[in-house]
Coordinates of C-alpha atoms (C1' of nucleotides) in Angstrom, one line a residue:
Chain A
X1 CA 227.6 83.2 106.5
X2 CA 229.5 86.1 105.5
X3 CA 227.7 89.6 107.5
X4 CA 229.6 92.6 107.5
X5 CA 231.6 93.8 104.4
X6 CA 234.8 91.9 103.5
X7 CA 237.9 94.0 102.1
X8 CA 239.0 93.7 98.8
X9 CA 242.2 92.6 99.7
X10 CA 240.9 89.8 101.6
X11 CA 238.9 88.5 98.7
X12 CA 242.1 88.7 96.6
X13 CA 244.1 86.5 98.9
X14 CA 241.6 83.3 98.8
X15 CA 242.4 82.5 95.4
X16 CA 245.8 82.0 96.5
X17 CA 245.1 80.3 99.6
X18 CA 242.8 77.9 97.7
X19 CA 245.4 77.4 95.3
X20 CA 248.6 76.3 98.2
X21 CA 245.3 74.2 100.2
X22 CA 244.9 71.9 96.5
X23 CA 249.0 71.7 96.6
X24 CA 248.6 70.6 100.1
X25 CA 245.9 67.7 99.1
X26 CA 248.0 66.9 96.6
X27 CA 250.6 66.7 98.6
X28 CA 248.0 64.6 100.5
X29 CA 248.9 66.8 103.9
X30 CA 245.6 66.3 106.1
X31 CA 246.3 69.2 108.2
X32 CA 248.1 72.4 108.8
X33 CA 248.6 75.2 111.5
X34 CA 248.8 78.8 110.3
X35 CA 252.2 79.1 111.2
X36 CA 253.5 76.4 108.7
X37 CA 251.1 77.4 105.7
X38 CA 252.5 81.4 106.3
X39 CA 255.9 79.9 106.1
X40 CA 254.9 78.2 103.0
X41 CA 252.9 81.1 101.4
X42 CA 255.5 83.9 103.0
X43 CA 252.5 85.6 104.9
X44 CA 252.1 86.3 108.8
X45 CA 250.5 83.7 110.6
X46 CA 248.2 86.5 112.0
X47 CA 246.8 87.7 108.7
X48 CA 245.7 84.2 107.9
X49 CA 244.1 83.9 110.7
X50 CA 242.4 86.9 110.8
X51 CA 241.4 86.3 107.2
X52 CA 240.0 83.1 107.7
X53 CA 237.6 84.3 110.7
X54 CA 235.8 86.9 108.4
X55 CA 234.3 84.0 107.5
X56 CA 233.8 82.1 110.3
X57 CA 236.2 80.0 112.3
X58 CA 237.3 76.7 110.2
X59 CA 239.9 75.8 112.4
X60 CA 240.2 73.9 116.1
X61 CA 242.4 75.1 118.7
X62 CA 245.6 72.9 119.4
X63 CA 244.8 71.0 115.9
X64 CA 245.0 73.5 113.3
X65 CA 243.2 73.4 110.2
X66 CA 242.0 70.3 108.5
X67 CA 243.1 70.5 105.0
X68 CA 240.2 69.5 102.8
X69 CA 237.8 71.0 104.8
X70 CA 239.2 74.1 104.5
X71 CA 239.8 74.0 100.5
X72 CA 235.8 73.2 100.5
X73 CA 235.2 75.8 102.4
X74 CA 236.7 78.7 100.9
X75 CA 235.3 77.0 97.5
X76 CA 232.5 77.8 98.4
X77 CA 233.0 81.0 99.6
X78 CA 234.4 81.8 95.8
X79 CA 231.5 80.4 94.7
X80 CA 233.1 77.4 92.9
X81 CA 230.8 74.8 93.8
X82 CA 228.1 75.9 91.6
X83 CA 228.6 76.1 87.7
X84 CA 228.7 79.5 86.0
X85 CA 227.9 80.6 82.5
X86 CA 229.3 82.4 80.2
X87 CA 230.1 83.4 76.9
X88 CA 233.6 85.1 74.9
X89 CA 232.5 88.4 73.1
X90 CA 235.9 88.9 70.9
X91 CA 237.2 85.5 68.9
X92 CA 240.5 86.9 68.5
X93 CA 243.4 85.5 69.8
X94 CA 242.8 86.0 73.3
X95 CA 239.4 85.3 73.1
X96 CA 239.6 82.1 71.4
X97 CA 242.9 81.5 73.9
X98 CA 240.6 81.6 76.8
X99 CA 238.0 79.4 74.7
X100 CA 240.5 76.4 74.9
X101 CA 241.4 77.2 78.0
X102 CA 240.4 73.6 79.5
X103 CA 240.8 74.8 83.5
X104 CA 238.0 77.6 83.7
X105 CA 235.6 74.2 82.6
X106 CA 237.3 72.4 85.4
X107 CA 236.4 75.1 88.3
X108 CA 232.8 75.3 86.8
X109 CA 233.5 78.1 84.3
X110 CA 231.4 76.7 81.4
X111 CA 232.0 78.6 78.0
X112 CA 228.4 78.3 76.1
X113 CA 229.4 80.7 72.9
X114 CA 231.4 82.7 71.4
X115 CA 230.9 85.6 69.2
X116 CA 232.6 88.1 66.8
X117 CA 231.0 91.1 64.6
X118 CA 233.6 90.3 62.3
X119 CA 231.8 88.4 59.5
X120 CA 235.0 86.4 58.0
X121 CA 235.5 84.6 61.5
X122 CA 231.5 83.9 61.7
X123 CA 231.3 80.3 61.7
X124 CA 234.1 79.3 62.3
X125 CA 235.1 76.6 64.7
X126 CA 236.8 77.1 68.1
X127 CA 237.3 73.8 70.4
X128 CA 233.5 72.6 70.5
X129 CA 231.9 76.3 69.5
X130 CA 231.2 77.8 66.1
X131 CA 231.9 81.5 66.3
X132 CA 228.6 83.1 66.6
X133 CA 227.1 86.8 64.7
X134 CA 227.3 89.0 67.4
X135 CA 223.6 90.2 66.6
X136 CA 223.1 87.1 68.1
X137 CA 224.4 87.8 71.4
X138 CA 221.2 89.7 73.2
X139 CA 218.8 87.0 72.6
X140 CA 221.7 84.1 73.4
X141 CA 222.1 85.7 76.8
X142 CA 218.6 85.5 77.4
X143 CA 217.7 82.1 76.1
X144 CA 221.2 80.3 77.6
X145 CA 221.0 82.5 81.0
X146 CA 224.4 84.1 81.3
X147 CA 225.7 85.0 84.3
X148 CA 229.3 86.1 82.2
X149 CA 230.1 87.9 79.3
X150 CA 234.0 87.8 78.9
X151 CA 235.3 90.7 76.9
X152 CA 237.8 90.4 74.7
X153 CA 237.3 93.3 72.2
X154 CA 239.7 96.5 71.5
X155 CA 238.3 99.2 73.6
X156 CA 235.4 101.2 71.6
X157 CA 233.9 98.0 71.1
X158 CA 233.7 96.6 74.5
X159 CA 232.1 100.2 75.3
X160 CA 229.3 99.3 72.7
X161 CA 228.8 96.1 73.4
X162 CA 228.7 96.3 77.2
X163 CA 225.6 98.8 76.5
X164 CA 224.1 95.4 74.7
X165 CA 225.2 93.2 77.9
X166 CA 222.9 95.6 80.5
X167 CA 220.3 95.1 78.1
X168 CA 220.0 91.9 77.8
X169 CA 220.5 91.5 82.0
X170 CA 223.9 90.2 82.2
X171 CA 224.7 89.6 86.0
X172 CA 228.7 90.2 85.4
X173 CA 231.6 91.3 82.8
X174 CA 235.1 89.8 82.8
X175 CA 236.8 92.7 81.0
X176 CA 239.9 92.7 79.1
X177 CA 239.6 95.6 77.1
X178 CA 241.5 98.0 78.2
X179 CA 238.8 100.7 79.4
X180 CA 236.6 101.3 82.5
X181 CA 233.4 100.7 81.9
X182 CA 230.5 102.8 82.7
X183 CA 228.2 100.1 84.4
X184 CA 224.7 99.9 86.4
X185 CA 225.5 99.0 90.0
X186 CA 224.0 95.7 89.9
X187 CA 226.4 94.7 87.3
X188 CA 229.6 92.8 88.1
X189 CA 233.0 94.1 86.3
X190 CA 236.3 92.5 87.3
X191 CA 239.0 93.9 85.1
X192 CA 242.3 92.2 83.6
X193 CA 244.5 94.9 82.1
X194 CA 247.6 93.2 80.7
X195 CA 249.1 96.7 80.0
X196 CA 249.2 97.7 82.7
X197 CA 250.3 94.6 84.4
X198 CA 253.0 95.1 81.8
X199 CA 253.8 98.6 83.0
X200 CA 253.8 97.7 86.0
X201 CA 256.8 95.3 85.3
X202 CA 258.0 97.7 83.8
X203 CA 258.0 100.3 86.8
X204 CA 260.3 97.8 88.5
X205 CA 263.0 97.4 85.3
X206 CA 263.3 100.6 85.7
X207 CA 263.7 101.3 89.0
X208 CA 266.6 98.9 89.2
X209 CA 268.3 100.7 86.1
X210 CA 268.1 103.3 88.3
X211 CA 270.0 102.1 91.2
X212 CA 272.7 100.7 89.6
Chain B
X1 CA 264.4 111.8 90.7
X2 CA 262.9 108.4 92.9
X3 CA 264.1 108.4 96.4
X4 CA 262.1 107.1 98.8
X5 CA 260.7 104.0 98.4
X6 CA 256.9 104.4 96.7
X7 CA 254.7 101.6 97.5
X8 CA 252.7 99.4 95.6
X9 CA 249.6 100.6 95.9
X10 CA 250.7 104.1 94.4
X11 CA 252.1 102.1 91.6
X12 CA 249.4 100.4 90.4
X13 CA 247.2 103.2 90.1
X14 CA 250.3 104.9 87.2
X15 CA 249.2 102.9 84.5
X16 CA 245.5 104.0 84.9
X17 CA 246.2 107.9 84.9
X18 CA 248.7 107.5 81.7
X19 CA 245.7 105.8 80.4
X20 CA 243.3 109.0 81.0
X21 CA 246.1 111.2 80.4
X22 CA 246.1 109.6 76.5
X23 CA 242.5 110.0 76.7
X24 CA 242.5 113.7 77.3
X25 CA 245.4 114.1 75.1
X26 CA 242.8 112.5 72.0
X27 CA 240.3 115.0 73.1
X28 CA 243.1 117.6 72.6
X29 CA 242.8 118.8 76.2
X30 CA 245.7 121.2 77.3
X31 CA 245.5 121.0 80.7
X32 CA 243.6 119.4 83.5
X33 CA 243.1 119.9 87.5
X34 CA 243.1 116.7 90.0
X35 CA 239.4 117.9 90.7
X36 CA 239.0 117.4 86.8
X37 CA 240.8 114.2 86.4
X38 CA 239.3 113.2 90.1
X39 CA 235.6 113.3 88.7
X40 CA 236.7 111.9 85.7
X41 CA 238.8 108.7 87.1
X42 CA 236.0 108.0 90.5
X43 CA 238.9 109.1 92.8
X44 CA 239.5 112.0 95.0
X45 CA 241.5 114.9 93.8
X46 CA 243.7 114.6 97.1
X47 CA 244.6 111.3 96.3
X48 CA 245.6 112.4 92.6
X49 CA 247.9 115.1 94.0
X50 CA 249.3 112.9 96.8
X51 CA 250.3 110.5 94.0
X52 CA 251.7 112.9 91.5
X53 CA 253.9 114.3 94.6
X54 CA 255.7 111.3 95.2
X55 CA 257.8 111.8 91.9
X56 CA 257.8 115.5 92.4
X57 CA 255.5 118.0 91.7
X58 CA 254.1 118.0 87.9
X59 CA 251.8 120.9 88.4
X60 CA 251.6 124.8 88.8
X61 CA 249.3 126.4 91.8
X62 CA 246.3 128.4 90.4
X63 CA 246.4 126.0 86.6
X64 CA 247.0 122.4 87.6
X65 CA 248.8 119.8 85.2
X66 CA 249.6 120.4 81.4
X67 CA 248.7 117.1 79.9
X68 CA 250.8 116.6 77.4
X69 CA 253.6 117.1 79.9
X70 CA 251.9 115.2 82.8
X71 CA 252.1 112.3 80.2
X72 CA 255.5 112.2 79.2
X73 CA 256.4 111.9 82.7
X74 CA 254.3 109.7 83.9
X75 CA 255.5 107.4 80.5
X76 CA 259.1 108.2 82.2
X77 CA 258.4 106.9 85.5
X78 CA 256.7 103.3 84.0
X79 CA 259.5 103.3 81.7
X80 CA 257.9 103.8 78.4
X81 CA 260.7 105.8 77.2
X82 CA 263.0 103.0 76.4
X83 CA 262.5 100.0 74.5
X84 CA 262.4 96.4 76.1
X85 CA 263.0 92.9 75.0
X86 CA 261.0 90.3 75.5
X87 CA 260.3 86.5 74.7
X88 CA 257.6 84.4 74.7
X89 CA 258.0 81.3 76.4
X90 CA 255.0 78.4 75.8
X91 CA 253.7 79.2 72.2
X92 CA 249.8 78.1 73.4
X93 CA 246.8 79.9 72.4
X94 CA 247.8 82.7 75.0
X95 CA 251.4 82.7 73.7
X96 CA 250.1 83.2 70.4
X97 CA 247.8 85.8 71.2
X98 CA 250.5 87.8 73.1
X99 CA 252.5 87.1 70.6
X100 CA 250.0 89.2 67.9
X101 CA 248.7 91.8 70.6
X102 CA 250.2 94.9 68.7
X103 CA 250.2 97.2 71.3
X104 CA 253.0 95.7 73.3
X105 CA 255.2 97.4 70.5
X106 CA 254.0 100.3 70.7
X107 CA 254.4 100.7 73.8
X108 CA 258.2 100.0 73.0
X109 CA 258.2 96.3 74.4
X110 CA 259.5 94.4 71.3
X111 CA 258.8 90.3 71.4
X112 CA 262.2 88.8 70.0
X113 CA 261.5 85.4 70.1
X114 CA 258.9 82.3 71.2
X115 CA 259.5 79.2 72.4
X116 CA 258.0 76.2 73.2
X117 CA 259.1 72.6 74.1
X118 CA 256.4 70.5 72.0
X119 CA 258.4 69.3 68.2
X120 CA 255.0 69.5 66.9
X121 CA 254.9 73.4 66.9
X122 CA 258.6 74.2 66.5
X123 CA 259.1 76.1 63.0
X124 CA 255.5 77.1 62.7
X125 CA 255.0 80.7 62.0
X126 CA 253.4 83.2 64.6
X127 CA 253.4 86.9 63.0
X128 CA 257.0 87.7 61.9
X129 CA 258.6 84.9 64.4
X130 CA 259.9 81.1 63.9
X131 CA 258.8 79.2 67.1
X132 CA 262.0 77.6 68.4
X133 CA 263.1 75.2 70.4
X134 CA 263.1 75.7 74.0
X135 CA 266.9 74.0 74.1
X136 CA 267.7 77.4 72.2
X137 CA 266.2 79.5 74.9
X138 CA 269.6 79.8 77.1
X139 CA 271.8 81.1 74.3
X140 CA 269.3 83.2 72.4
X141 CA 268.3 85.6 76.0
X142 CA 272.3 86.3 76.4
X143 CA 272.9 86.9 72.4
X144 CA 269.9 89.4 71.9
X145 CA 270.4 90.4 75.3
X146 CA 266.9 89.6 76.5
X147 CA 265.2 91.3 79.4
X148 CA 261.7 90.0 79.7
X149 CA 260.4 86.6 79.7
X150 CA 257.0 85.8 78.9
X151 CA 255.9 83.0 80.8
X152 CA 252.8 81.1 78.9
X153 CA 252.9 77.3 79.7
X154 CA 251.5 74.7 82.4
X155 CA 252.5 74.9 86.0
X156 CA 255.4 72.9 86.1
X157 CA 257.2 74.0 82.6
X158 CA 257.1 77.1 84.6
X159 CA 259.1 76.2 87.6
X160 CA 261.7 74.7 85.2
X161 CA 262.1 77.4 82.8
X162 CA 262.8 79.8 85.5
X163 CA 265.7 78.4 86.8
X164 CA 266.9 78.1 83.0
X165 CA 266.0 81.7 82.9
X166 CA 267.6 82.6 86.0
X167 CA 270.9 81.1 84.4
X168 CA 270.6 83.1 81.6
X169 CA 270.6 85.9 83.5
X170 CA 267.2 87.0 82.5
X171 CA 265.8 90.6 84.5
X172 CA 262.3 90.4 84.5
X173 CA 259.5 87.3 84.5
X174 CA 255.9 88.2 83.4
X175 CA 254.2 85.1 84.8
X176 CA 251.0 83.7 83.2
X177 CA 251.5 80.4 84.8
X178 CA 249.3 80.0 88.3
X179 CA 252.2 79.2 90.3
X180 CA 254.5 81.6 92.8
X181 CA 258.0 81.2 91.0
X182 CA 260.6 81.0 93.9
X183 CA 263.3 83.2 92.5
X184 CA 266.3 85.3 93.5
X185 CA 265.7 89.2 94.6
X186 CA 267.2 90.7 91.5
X187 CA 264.6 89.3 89.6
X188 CA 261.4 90.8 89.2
X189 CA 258.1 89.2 88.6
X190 CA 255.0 90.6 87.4
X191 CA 251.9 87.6 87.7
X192 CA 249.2 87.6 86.0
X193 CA 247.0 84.7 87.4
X194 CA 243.4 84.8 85.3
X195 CA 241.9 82.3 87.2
X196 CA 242.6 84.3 90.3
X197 CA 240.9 86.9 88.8
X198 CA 238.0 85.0 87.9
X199 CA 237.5 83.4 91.2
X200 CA 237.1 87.2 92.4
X201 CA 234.6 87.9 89.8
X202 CA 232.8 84.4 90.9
X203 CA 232.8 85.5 94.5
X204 CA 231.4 88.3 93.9
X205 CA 228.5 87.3 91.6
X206 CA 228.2 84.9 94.7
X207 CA 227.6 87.6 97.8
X208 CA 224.6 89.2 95.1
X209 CA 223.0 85.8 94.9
X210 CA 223.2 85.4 98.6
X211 CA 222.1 89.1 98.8
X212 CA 218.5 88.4 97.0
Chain C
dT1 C1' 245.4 141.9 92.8
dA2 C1' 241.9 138.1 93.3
dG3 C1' 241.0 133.4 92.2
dA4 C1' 242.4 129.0 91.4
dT5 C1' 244.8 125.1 92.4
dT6 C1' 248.8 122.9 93.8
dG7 C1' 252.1 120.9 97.3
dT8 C1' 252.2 119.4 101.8
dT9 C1' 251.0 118.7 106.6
dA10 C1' 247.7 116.9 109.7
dA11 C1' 243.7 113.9 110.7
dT12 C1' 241.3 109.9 109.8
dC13 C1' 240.5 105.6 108.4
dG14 C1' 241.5 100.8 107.4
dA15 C1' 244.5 97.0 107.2
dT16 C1' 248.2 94.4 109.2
dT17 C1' 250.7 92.5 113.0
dA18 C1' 251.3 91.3 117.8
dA19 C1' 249.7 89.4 121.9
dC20 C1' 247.1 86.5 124.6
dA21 C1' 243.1 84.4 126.6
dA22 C1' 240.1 80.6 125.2
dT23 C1' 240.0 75.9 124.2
dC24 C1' 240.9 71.7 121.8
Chain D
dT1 C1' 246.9 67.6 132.4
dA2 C1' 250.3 70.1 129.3
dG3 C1' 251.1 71.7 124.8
dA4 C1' 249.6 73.6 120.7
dT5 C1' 247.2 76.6 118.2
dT6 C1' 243.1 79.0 117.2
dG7 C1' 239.9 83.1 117.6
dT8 C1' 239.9 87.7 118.9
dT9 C1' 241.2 92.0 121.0
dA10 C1' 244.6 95.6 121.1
dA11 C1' 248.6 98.0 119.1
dT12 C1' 250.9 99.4 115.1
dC13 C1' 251.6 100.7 110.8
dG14 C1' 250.5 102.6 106.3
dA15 C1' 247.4 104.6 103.1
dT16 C1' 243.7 107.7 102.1
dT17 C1' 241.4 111.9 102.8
dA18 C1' 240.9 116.6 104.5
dA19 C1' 242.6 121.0 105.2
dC20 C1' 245.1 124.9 104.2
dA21 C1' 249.3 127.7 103.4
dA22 C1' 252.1 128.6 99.4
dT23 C1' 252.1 130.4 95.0
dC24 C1' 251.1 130.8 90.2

DNA sequence: TAGATTGTTAATCGATTAACAATC
DNA sequence: TAGATTGTTAATCGATTAACAATC
């Protein structure tokens, strides 16, 4: 379906368009033109367009595009019509936040375990999960088939333990420690650095103290 | 010392370099070129200098960057040299673990308060904070002359709490909640949409599956 | 001074926008 | 058929990379 190589910053827009396509069912709209959903989602008509046909055309000429079909569609392109493994490496606050995070389950996001090295959390219950020993982890991966590890450990030890994931064949790493890791090709890393988010913000405060 | 207008893309990349910058700084490295740092960070050295330029030159011909200094200024330019205020608005698992994520104070942004709307949680505890009512939320930003809000609750809390916030007078919104606030221009926004981010990490690990 | 490396201009590349023929 | 709107090509814009003169 999808041939040549797609930009990044085409991939980062369908999240978004999937997201105003579900308002639009909601909505219970049937179908839309790329005109109106731009005016909605303040983009050009043109890029949606053009984004949409790196995948193929899903729209009709004169009609537009039909609603549902087109939140399936690019579903699919994300990948969200099959389930996906994974477990939380880091029972701290934002591990265990993302634990009980109920809408990662609804998209196919299925949390299997979750593990700490710290031995006073070892056991301990999060939603329907006991914290596990992360000497566990290798041989979980294996047994359970992981696509995911999510990382939410301070920095040195997401290092570490990202040396354990590529051992024990981990197809991709949702990283929240705030580092870059050093990966094997094959491996999938998609980063979330709140910091820097937070800088970023930041940036902006700034500037505007600036020009006042 | 900013006077054209430097895009986004520049932007994003500041927090990254501060990051190596500390790094070097740990390993008690005095200075650094941008072929250095370029190897280092997987970018090209021309980019590095092309970046640094837009804020005015930070190096010397024939050394390259002192990194101590290179540092402090970039801190300057993300505004790392003041202190911000900030509250925490939804006091959920990822409100909470905000809430406790030390490094936000150090980096000078200061959490002055948390809020949420459920009676069930109002009074408990998180670190060195009372969870208030979300009633309060209007007169506490102007008292304690808030700047940042931290958005951490469901869709459509979101949508409501911003035009509170926007009453108050509020300058920034870092938005966890998946929806695209409709606010006035003074206000910045900063999102941070996880599941956007894991749809991208889901697409991916979907192309390799098609790849095989 | 010679060598190194920046700051900056010019060239290239890629992404976005505009335009319009194709077609429902 | 006429009107609407896509799919797609062409034009523009912006960001990245390369090159090199300036200078420490």
């Amino acid at each position: 379906m999808s041939e040549q190589k797609i930009s990044q910053a085409v991939i980062s827009r369908l999240p978004r368009y999937l997201r105003y396509l579900g308002d639009l069912k909601d909505e219970g709209v049937e179908r839309i033109s790329s005109h109106d959903l731009s005016i909605r989602m303040h983009v050009t008509a043109s890029q949606i367009r053009q984004d949409f046909n790196h995948f193929g055309g899903f729209g009709q000429q004169g009609y537009g595009y039909n609603v549902n079909y087109l939140y399936d569609e690019i579903g699919k392109i994300l990948g969200l019509d099959h389930k996906h493994t994974m477990v939380i490496i880091g029972a701290g606050n934002l591990g265990q936040a993302l634990a009980n995070y109920m809408n990662f389950e609804r998209r196919g996001f299925i949390i299997k375990g979750i593990f700490d090295r710290r031995e006073e959390v070892i056991g301990k219950p999060v939603r329907n999960l006991e914290i596990q020993d992360i000497s566990k982890l290798e041989s979980f991966i294996k047994d359970n088939e992981i696509e995911i590890a999510v990382l939410t450990l301070p920095k040195a030890g997401a290092t570490e333990v990202s040396k354990i994931l590529v051992g024990s064949g981990i197809t991709a790493i949702w990283n929240f420690a705030h580092v870059d890791l050093e990966l094997p090709d094959d491996v999938i890393v998609e980063n979330v650095h709140l910091s820097e988010s937070l800088m970023k913000l930041s940036y902006k405060l700034n500037q505007q103290k600036n020009r006042e």
